[in-house]
Tab-separated table of C-alpha atoms in Angstrom:
chain	number	residue	atom	x	y	z
A	1	ASP	CA	294.434	-32.981	74.235
A	2	ALA	CA	291.449	-30.790	75.199
A	3	ARG	CA	290.943	-30.320	78.904
A	4	VAL	CA	289.378	-27.990	81.435
A	5	THR	CA	292.010	-25.906	83.178
A	6	GLN	CA	291.536	-24.534	86.672
A	7	THR	CA	293.761	-22.097	88.523
A	8	PRO	CA	295.042	-22.040	91.149
A	9	ARG	CA	295.250	-25.718	92.090
A	10	HIS	CA	295.672	-24.872	95.744
A	11	LYS	CA	294.802	-21.750	97.708
A	12	VAL	CA	295.247	-20.998	101.390
A	13	THR	CA	293.768	-17.750	102.584
A	14	GLU	CA	292.747	-16.035	105.770
A	15	MET	CA	289.154	-15.611	106.783
A	16	GLY	CA	287.687	-12.420	105.369
A	17	GLN	CA	289.890	-12.341	102.277
A	18	GLU	CA	288.586	-12.389	98.734
A	19	VAL	CA	289.207	-15.548	96.723
A	20	THR	CA	288.928	-15.836	92.959
A	21	MET	CA	289.035	-19.181	91.171
A	22	ARG	CA	289.391	-19.360	87.410
A	23	CYS	CA	288.403	-21.905	84.834
A	24	GLN	CA	289.157	-22.245	81.146
A	25	PRO	CA	286.520	-24.525	79.603
A	26	ILE	CA	287.198	-26.741	76.634
A	27	LEU	CA	287.084	-24.725	73.421
A	28	GLY	CA	283.690	-25.035	71.746
A	29	HIS	CA	281.801	-26.171	74.841
A	30	ASN	CA	278.694	-24.093	75.564
A	31	THR	CA	277.965	-25.124	79.159
A	32	VAL	CA	280.066	-24.518	82.269
A	33	PHE	CA	279.402	-25.861	85.751
A	34	TRP	CA	280.830	-25.026	89.166
A	35	TYR	CA	280.725	-27.760	91.806
A	36	ARG	CA	281.943	-27.835	95.384
A	37	GLN	CA	283.110	-31.088	96.963
A	38	THR	CA	283.312	-31.689	100.711
A	39	MET	CA	283.412	-34.839	102.800
A	40	MET	CA	280.108	-33.993	104.452
A	41	GLN	CA	278.049	-32.817	101.474
A	42	GLY	CA	279.697	-34.582	98.562
A	43	LEU	CA	279.416	-32.845	95.185
A	44	GLU	CA	277.154	-29.814	95.227
A	45	LEU	CA	276.227	-27.866	92.116
A	46	LEU	CA	276.816	-24.195	92.801
A	47	ALA	CA	276.006	-22.677	89.411
A	48	TYR	CA	275.975	-23.340	85.711
A	49	PHE	CA	276.057	-21.308	82.533
A	50	ARG	CA	274.837	-21.873	78.997
A	51	ASN	CA	276.382	-19.743	76.265
A	52	ARG	CA	277.842	-17.557	79.058
A	53	ALA	CA	274.410	-16.803	80.559
A	54	PRO	CA	273.686	-18.060	84.093
A	55	LEU	CA	270.976	-20.744	84.035
A	56	ASP	CA	270.939	-21.699	87.668
A	57	ASP	CA	272.889	-20.394	90.632
A	58	SER	CA	270.487	-21.536	93.328
A	59	GLY	CA	273.185	-23.663	94.963
A	60	MET	CA	275.356	-20.682	95.698
A	61	PRO	CA	275.277	-18.560	98.877
A	62	LYS	CA	274.365	-15.279	97.208
A	63	ASP	CA	275.678	-13.007	99.900
A	64	ARG	CA	279.299	-14.026	99.436
A	65	PHE	CA	279.626	-16.050	96.236
A	66	SER	CA	279.471	-14.818	92.674
A	67	ALA	CA	280.068	-16.571	89.367
A	68	GLU	CA	280.645	-14.970	85.998
A	69	MET	CA	281.770	-15.722	82.462
A	70	PRO	CA	283.474	-12.598	81.131
A	71	ASP	CA	284.049	-14.401	77.851
A	72	ALA	CA	283.732	-17.870	76.360
A	73	THR	CA	287.234	-18.870	77.468
A	74	LEU	CA	287.005	-17.833	81.111
A	75	ALA	CA	284.693	-18.596	84.008
A	76	THR	CA	285.300	-17.209	87.485
A	77	LEU	CA	284.006	-18.063	90.936
A	78	LYS	CA	284.563	-15.460	93.598
A	79	ILE	CA	284.094	-15.620	97.351
A	80	GLN	CA	284.053	-12.367	99.305
A	81	PRO	CA	284.521	-12.493	102.228
A	82	SER	CA	285.757	-16.047	102.630
A	83	GLU	CA	284.944	-18.119	105.716
A	84	PRO	CA	286.456	-21.342	107.127
A	85	ARG	CA	283.299	-23.262	106.116
A	86	ASP	CA	284.124	-22.454	102.475
A	87	SER	CA	287.115	-24.813	102.674
A	88	ALA	CA	286.515	-27.419	99.982
A	89	VAL	CA	287.586	-28.526	96.536
A	90	TYR	CA	285.929	-26.475	93.814
A	91	PHE	CA	285.519	-28.084	90.421
A	92	CYS	CA	284.746	-26.514	87.113
A	93	ALA	CA	283.340	-28.680	84.340
A	94	SER	CA	282.312	-27.969	80.778
A	95	GLY	CA	280.206	-29.713	78.184
A	96	LEU	CA	278.571	-29.290	74.794
A	97	VAL	CA	274.800	-29.440	75.076
A	98	LEU	CA	272.732	-29.287	71.884
A	99	GLY	CA	269.158	-30.022	72.956
A	100	GLY	CA	269.969	-33.442	74.339
A	101	THR	CA	272.605	-34.052	76.929
A	102	THR	CA	276.245	-34.835	77.112
A	103	GLU	CA	278.826	-35.619	79.695
A	104	ALA	CA	280.608	-32.953	81.681
A	105	PHE	CA	284.397	-32.789	81.490
A	106	PHE	CA	285.974	-31.884	84.803
A	107	GLY	CA	289.026	-29.854	85.658
A	108	GLN	CA	291.505	-30.893	88.334
A	109	GLY	CA	289.883	-28.664	90.924
A	110	THR	CA	290.983	-25.871	93.223
A	111	ARG	CA	291.593	-26.951	96.812
A	112	LEU	CA	290.646	-23.986	98.991
A	113	THR	CA	291.618	-23.742	102.637
A	114	VAL	CA	290.336	-20.792	104.643
A	115	VAL	CA	292.039	-20.365	108.011
B	1	ALA	CA	263.147	-33.219	90.706
B	2	GLN	CA	265.887	-35.690	89.930
B	3	SER	CA	268.220	-37.529	92.294
B	4	VAL	CA	270.421	-40.580	92.608
B	5	THR	CA	271.086	-42.796	95.600
B	6	GLN	CA	274.251	-44.821	95.805
B	7	LEU	CA	273.894	-47.780	98.129
B	8	GLY	CA	277.028	-48.272	100.172
B	9	SER	CA	279.517	-45.496	100.776
B	10	HIS	CA	282.352	-48.032	100.868
B	11	VAL	CA	282.758	-51.301	98.976
B	12	SER	CA	285.725	-53.604	99.453
B	13	VAL	CA	286.587	-56.452	97.064
B	14	SER	CA	289.517	-58.755	96.455
B	15	GLU	CA	291.606	-58.457	93.342
B	16	GLY	CA	289.995	-60.556	90.618
B	17	ALA	CA	286.546	-60.503	92.238
B	18	LEU	CA	283.374	-59.048	90.771
B	19	VAL	CA	282.802	-55.344	91.325
B	20	LEU	CA	279.194	-54.229	91.847
B	21	LEU	CA	278.405	-50.629	92.719
B	22	ARG	CA	274.741	-49.780	93.128
B	23	CYS	CA	272.868	-46.724	91.956
B	24	ASN	CA	269.139	-45.995	91.989
B	25	TYR	CA	267.689	-42.913	90.377
B	26	SER	CA	264.607	-40.809	90.705
B	27	SER	CA	263.433	-38.751	87.783
B	28	SER	CA	260.065	-37.513	86.583
B	29	VAL	CA	261.126	-37.899	82.959
B	30	PRO	CA	263.323	-40.452	81.184
B	31	PRO	CA	266.767	-39.801	82.553
B	32	TYR	CA	270.254	-39.660	81.223
B	33	LEU	CA	272.587	-41.538	83.586
B	34	PHE	CA	276.321	-41.444	84.074
B	35	TRP	CA	279.077	-43.082	86.086
B	36	TYR	CA	282.195	-41.105	86.893
B	37	VAL	CA	285.416	-42.158	88.641
B	38	GLN	CA	287.609	-39.969	90.802
B	39	TYR	CA	291.167	-40.895	91.692
B	40	PRO	CA	292.863	-39.177	94.661
B	41	ASN	CA	293.515	-35.477	94.091
B	42	GLN	CA	292.012	-35.636	90.614
B	43	GLY	CA	288.897	-34.399	88.896
B	44	LEU	CA	286.076	-36.687	87.819
B	45	GLN	CA	286.436	-38.775	84.688
B	46	LEU	CA	283.529	-40.234	82.745
B	47	LEU	CA	283.333	-44.048	82.792
B	48	LEU	CA	280.130	-44.495	80.802
B	49	LYS	CA	276.764	-42.932	80.044
B	50	TYR	CA	273.211	-44.031	79.250
B	51	THR	CA	271.252	-41.836	76.859
B	52	SER	CA	268.200	-43.973	76.007
B	53	ALA	CA	269.883	-46.140	73.415
B	54	ALA	CA	271.049	-49.630	74.480
B	55	THR	CA	270.213	-50.508	78.073
B	56	LEU	CA	273.555	-52.252	78.589
B	57	VAL	CA	276.288	-49.671	78.366
B	58	LYS	CA	279.963	-50.467	78.107
B	59	GLY	CA	282.557	-48.032	79.339
B	60	ILE	CA	286.249	-47.645	79.789
B	61	ASN	CA	288.519	-49.903	81.855
B	62	GLY	CA	286.188	-52.907	81.465
B	63	PHE	CA	283.239	-51.393	83.332
B	64	GLU	CA	279.632	-51.685	82.226
B	65	ALA	CA	276.236	-50.702	83.571
B	66	GLU	CA	272.691	-51.802	82.862
B	67	PHE	CA	269.723	-49.453	82.834
B	68	LYS	CA	266.666	-51.123	84.391
B	69	LYS	CA	263.620	-48.905	84.227
B	70	SER	CA	261.433	-51.275	86.268
B	71	GLU	CA	263.936	-51.136	89.121
B	72	THR	CA	265.006	-47.510	88.536
B	73	SER	CA	268.571	-48.742	88.751
B	74	PHE	CA	271.832	-48.212	86.922
B	75	HIS	CA	274.341	-50.465	88.697
B	76	LEU	CA	277.998	-50.484	87.698
B	77	THR	CA	279.838	-53.787	87.308
B	78	LYS	CA	283.220	-55.148	86.353
B	79	PRO	CA	283.876	-58.907	86.179
B	80	SER	CA	287.370	-58.832	87.671
B	81	ALA	CA	288.730	-56.072	89.900
B	82	HIS	CA	292.233	-54.706	89.461
B	83	MET	CA	294.237	-52.836	92.066
B	84	SER	CA	294.120	-49.812	89.783
B	85	ASP	CA	290.306	-49.690	90.104
B	86	ALA	CA	290.586	-48.406	93.668
B	87	ALA	CA	288.933	-44.979	93.558
B	88	GLU	CA	285.694	-43.208	94.327
B	89	TYR	CA	282.784	-43.743	91.951
B	90	PHE	CA	279.905	-41.375	91.390
B	91	CYS	CA	276.570	-42.000	89.755
B	92	ALA	CA	274.875	-38.964	88.201
B	93	VAL	CA	271.545	-38.162	86.562
B	94	SER	CA	270.400	-35.521	84.134
B	95	ARG	CA	267.043	-34.779	82.589
B	96	GLY	CA	268.545	-33.470	79.409
B	97	GLY	CA	266.871	-30.810	77.343
B	98	SER	CA	267.604	-27.120	77.495
B	99	ASN	CA	268.113	-26.987	81.243
B	100	TYR	CA	270.732	-29.676	81.440
B	101	LYS	CA	271.698	-30.148	85.078
B	102	LEU	CA	273.899	-32.967	86.338
B	103	THR	CA	273.068	-34.208	89.850
B	104	PHE	CA	275.524	-36.520	91.597
B	105	GLY	CA	275.159	-39.198	94.210
B	106	LYS	CA	277.245	-39.205	97.394
B	107	GLY	CA	279.831	-41.529	95.925
B	108	THR	CA	281.097	-45.040	96.692
B	109	LEU	CA	284.700	-45.618	97.676
B	110	LEU	CA	286.007	-48.831	96.146
B	111	THR	CA	288.882	-50.589	97.888
B	112	VAL	CA	290.639	-53.491	96.151
B	113	ASN	CA	292.533	-55.893	98.374
B	114	PRO	CA	295.471	-57.962	97.083
């Protein structure tokens, strides 16, 4: 049963610490998304990649957030330094896009709490 | 630019009643449209999608949605609500093409009363 895997599921950290969230997309998918979900803002697209190359990261605060795909099986989202306002659920999703469109398959999310 | 507006952040229905969740879209090109469901502490799961084929789209769990270009709408319906349908529902739009980008609405929380 193919699924997107995110680790860790929960993370509590102190303000100022570095946080790294990891995502294993579904094998064969060529597009990876990072979303952030909060009560106030809903689902916000932070960044997305096609064939490991960043296509759009305009939703990400550049001074503290970074997203990478070291290889096709791993996507990372890093926050350094973390702040209490970064507390949210971070979702990774993957999909196979071949000129048209397709649905995105979501992971279970990483619930981040910054104290 | 593309966007979706979900009318009603919270909808409450009785078990067995019709479910109607509203979504209007804005897109400069023919859109691809999606409905997702999110159960507590879970990720989002695709219910159904419209990709310019049939305007009436059937999805999982008895849900369906109708694409109406003249009304720029893609409302989600289910004839008879079950308790297990209680969840948050998200409408999403994409333009498709090489710069595929999925934009979500704010979500509608569905409550089903016994």
